Coordinates of C-alpha atoms in Angstrom, one line a residue:
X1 CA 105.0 80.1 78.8
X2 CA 107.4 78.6 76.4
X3 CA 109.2 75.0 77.3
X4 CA 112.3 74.1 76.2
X5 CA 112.8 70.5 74.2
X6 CA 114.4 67.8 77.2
X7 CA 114.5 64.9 74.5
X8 CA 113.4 63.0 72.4
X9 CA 112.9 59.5 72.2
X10 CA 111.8 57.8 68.7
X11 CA 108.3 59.7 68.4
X12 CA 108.1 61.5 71.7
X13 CA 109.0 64.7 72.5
X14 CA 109.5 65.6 75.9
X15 CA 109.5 69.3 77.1
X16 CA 110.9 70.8 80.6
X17 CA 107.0 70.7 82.1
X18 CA 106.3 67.0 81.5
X19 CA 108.4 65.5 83.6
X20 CA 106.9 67.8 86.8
X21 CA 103.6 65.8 86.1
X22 CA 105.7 63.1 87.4
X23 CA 105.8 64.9 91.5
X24 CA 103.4 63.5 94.0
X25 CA 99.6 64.7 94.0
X26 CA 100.2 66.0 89.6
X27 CA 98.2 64.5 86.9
X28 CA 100.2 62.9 84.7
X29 CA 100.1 64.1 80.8
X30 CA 100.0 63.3 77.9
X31 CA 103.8 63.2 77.0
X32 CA 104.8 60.9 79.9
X33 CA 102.6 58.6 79.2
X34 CA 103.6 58.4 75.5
X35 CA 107.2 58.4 76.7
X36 CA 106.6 54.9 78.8
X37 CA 104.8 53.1 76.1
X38 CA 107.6 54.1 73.5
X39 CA 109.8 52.8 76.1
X40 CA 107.8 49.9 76.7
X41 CA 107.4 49.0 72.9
X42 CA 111.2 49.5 71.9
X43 CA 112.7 48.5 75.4
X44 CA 110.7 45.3 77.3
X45 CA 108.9 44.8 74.3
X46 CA 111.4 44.3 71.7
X47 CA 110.9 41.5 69.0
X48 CA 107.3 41.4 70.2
X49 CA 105.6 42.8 66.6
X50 CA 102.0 41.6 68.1
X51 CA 101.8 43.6 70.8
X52 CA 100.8 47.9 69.6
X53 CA 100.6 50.4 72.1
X54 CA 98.6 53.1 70.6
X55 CA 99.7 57.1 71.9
X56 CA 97.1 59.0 73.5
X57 CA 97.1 62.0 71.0
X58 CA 95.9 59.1 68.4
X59 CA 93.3 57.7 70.8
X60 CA 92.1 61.4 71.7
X61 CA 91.4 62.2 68.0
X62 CA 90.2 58.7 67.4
X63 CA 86.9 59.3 69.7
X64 CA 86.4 63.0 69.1
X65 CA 86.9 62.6 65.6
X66 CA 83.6 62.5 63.1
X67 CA 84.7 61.8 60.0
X68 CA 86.5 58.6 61.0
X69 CA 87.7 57.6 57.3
X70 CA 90.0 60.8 57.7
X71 CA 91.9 58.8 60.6
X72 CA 92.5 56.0 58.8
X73 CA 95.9 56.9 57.4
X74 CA 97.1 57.9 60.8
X75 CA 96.7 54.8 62.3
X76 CA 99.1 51.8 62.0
X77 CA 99.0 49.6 58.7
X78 CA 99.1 46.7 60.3
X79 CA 96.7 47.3 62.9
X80 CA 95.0 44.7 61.9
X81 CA 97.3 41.9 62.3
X82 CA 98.2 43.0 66.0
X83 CA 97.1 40.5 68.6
X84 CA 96.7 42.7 71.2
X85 CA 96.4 46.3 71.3
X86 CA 96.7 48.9 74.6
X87 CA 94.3 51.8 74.3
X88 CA 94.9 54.7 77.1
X89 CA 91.4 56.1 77.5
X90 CA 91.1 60.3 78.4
X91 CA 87.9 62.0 79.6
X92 CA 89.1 65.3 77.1
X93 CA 87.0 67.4 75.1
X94 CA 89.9 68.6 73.4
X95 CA 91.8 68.0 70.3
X96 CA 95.0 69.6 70.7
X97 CA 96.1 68.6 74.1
X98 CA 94.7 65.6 75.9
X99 CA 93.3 67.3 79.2
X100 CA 90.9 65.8 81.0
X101 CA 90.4 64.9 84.7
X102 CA 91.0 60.5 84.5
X103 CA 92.6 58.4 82.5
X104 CA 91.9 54.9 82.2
X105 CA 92.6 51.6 80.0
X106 CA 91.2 50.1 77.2
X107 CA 92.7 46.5 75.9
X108 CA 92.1 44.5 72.8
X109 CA 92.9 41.0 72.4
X110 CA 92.0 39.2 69.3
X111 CA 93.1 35.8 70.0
X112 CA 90.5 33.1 69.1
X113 CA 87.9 35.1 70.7
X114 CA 88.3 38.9 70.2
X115 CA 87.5 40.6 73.2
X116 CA 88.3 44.2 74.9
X117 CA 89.3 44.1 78.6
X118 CA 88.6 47.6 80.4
X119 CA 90.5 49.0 83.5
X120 CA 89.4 52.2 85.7
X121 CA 91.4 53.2 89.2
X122 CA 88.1 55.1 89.9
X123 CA 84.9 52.8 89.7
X124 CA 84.6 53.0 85.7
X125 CA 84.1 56.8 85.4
X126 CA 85.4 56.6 82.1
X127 CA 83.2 53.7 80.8
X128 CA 81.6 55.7 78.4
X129 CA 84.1 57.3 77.1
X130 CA 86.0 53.8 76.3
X131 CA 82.9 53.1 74.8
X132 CA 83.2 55.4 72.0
X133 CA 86.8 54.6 71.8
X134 CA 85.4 50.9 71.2
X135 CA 82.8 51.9 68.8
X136 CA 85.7 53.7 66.3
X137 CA 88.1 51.3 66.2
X138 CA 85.3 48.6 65.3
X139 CA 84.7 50.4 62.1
X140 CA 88.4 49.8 61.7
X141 CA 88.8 46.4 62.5
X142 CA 85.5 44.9 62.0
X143 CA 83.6 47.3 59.5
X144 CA 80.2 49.3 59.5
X145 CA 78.6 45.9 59.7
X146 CA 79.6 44.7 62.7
X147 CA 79.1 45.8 66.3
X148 CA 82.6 44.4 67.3
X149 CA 83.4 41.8 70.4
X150 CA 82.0 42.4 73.5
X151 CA 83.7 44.8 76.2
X152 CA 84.5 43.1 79.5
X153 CA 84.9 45.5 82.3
X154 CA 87.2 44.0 85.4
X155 CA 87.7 44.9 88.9
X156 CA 91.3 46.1 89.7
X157 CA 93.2 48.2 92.3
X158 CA 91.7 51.3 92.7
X159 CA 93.5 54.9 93.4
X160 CA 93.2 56.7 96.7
X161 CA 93.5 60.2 95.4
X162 CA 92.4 62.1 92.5
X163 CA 95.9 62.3 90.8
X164 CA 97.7 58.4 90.3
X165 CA 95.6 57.8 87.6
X166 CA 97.9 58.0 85.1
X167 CA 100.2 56.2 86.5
X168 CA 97.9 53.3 87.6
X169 CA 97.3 53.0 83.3
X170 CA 101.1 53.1 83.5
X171 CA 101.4 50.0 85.7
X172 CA 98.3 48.2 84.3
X173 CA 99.6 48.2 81.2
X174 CA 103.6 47.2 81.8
X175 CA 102.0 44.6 84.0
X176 CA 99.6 42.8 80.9
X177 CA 102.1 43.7 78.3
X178 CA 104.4 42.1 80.0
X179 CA 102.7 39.0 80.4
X180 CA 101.5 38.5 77.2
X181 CA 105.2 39.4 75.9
X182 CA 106.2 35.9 78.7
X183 CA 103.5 34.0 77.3
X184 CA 105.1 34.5 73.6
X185 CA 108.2 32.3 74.9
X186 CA 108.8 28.9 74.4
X187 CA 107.5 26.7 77.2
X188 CA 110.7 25.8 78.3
X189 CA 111.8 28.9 79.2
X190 CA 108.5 30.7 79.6
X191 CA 108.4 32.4 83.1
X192 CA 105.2 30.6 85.6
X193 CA 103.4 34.5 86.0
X194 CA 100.2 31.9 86.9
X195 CA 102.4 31.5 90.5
X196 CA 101.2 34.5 92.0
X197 CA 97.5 34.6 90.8
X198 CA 94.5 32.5 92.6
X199 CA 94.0 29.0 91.0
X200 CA 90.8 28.8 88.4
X201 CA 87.5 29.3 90.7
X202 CA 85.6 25.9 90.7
X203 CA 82.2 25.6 89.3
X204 CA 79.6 25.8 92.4
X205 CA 76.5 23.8 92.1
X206 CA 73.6 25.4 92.5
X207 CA 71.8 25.3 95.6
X208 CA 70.0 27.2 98.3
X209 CA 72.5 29.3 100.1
X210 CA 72.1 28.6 104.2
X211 CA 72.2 31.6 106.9
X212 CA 75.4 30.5 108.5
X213 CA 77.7 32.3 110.7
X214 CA 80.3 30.8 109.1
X215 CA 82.1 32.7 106.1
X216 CA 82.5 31.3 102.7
X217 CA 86.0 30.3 102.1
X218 CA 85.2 28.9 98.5
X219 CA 84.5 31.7 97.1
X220 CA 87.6 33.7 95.6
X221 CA 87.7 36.6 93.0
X222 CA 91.3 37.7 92.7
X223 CA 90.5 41.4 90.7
X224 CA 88.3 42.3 94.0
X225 CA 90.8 44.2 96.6
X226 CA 90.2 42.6 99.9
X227 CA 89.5 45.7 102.4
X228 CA 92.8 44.8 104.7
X229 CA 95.2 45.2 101.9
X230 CA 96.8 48.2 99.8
X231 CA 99.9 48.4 97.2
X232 CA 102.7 47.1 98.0
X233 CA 105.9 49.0 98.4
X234 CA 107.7 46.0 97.0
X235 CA 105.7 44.5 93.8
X236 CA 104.8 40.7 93.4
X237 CA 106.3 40.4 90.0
X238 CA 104.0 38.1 88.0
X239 CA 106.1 38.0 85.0
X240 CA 109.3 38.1 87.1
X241 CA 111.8 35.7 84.7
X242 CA 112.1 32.1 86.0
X243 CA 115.6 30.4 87.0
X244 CA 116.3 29.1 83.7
X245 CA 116.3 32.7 82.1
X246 CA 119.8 34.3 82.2
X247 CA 121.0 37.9 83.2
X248 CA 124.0 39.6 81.1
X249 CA 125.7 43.2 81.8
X250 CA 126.7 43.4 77.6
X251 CA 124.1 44.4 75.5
X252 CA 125.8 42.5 72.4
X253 CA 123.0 40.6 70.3
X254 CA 124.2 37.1 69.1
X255 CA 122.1 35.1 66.6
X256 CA 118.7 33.9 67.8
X257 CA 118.6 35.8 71.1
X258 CA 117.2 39.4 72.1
X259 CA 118.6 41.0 74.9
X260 CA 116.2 43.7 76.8
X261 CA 116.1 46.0 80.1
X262 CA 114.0 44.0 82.7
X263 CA 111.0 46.2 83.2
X264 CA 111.6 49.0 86.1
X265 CA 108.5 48.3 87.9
X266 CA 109.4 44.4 88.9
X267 CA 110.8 44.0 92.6
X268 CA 113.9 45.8 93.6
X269 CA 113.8 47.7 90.4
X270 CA 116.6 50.0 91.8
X271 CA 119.4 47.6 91.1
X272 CA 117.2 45.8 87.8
X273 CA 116.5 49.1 85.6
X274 CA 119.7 48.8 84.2
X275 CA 120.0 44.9 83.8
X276 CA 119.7 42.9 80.8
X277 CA 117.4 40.3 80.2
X278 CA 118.0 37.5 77.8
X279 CA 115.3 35.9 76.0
X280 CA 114.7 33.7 72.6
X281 CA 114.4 35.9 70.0
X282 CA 112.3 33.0 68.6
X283 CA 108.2 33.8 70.3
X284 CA 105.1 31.0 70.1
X285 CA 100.9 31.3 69.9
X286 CA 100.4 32.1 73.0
X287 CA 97.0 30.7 75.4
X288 CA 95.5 33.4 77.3
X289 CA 93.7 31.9 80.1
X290 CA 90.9 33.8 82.4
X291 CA 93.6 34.5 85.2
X292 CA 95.7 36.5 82.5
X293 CA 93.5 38.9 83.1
X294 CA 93.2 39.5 87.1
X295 CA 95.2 42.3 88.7
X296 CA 95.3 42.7 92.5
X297 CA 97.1 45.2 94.5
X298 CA 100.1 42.6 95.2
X299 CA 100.6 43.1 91.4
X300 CA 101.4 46.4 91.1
X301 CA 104.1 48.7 92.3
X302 CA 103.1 51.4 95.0
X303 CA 102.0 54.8 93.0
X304 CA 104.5 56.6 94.8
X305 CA 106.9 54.8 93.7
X306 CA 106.3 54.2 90.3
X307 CA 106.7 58.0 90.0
X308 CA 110.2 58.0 91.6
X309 CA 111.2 54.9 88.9
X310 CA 109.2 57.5 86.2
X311 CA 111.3 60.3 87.0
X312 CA 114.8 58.0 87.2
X313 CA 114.1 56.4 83.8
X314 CA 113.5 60.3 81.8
X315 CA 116.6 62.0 84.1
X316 CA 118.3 58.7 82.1
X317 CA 117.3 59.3 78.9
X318 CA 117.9 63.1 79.6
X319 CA 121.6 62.6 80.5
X320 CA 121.7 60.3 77.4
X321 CA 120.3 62.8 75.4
X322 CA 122.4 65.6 75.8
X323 CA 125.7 63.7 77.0
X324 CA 125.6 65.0 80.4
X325 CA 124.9 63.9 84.0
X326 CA 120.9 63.6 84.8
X327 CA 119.8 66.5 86.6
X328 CA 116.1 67.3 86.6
X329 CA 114.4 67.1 89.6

């Protein structure tokens, strides 16, 4: 069955069957997923030259590929000098089209202490599989000779059907990309994302635990969903922009400043998708601490709804595309 080109949007294509992987209870492909991190990397992202988002395509041939060396003009130049690099991970056999049954999501930080951070919405089916992922791109960053940093596997909300996959990767990764992006600000206008996560866990000394009927309240790991709780139909923001940070309707640059769409998955994204968000264009070191890394269902968007803000932000670029009012459905 032939598809007919939608748009395209800097190195994305997007045909008239991608966006249906957007309905309730579809997998979502290749192409959408590709379409939000171009998004994400020209859009929220912009100035942000540390942060790469690499396409699945790339990360499909990059594990199923043997002869490695033959990649290594496909991927970015500068890979090298990235700080922190967001690997979707695919359980395909195939070259040409990423298949597959899961997605999930492999993160790189280099930092002082390189490190990749791994998120799965189904109990780490795809562990191996980031594995190999991990295993390539060490030959690239670290060479033969090294077995890379260390893989640190966290716990994080989890899907309740076989089909949001995608789109948890989607909101795992707008979530950490957008923090780190905060972090990047100057201090004095550097959004407090810490607010909404657990303070550090206190060291415990070590002693004989006592049979008590009394439950441990000192105990806290934020990444473990507590069994009362799922997604929230309206997201904790943890990189929502603090009071100081100013919202604009122009999109006219001025000298030292970038102006940005907030991202669509922060609270009441209906009436933010199309707001500007004004930031320094000027970005600092940032320090990552071990609460960067926690995600809890408060975090994220419900899937359901992700979809919907999915589907408004292509009928968007659609209408902008071909000059017309956004109709797809």
């Amino acid at each position: 069955m032939h598809e007919s080109l939608l748009f395209s949007y800097h190195d994305t294509a997007v045909y008239s069957g991608d966006p249906l992987t957007l309905h309730e209870g579809q997998w979502l492909n290749d192409a959408m997923l590709s379409f939000y991190y171009e998004y994400l990397t020209h859009e929220i992202l912009r100035g942000d030259n540390s942060v790469l988002l690499l396409k699945p395509t790339l990360v499909q041939c990059l594990r199923l590929q043997q002869d490695v060396e033959s990649l290594r003009s496909a991927l970015p130049t500068d890979m090298h000098s990235k700080e922190i690099i967001f690997i979707p991970i695919n359980n395909s056999n195939g070259f040409e089209h990423v298949g597959g049954s899961h997605w999930s999501l492999l993160v790189y930080v280099k930092h002082t202490n390189p490190t990749y951070h791994y998120y799965d919405s189904m109990a780490n089916v795809n562990y191996q599989y980031a594995l190999a992922v991990k295993s390539k791109l060490d030959l690239f960053l670290f060479g033969a000779s090294s077995q890379g940093p260390p893989m640190v596997t966290h716990s994080c909300p989890q899907q309740e059907n076989g089909s949001d996959c995608g789109i948890f990767v989607v909101l795992y990764t707008d979530l950490l990309a957008r923090r780190y992006n905060d972090l990047r600000l100057p201090p004095a206008v550097q959004p407090s994302h810490r607010l909404s996560l657990p303070p550090p866990v206190p060291p415990r000394p070590r002693r004989l635990r006592k049979l008590s009927a009394e439950p441990d309240t000192t105990r806290h790991i934020a990444s473990i969903a507590l069994n009362n709780r799922r997604h929230s139909s309206q997201p904790q923001s943890s990189s929502l922009p603090s009071r100081q940070s100013t919202y604009h309707d122009s999109s006219d640059d001025s000298s030292g400043v970038i102006r940005r769409p907030m991202s669509p998955f922060i609270r009441n994204s209906s009436n933010t998708r199309n707001r500007i968000a004004v930031r320094p264009a000027t970005l600092v070191a940032p320090t990552i601490e071990r609460s960067f890394w926690w995600i809890d269902y408060g975090d994220l968007c419900n899937p359901l709804k992700a979809r919907m803000t999915l589907q408004a932000l292509v009928n968007d670029h659609y209408a902008r595309y071909n000059n017309s009012v956004p109709t797809l459905n």
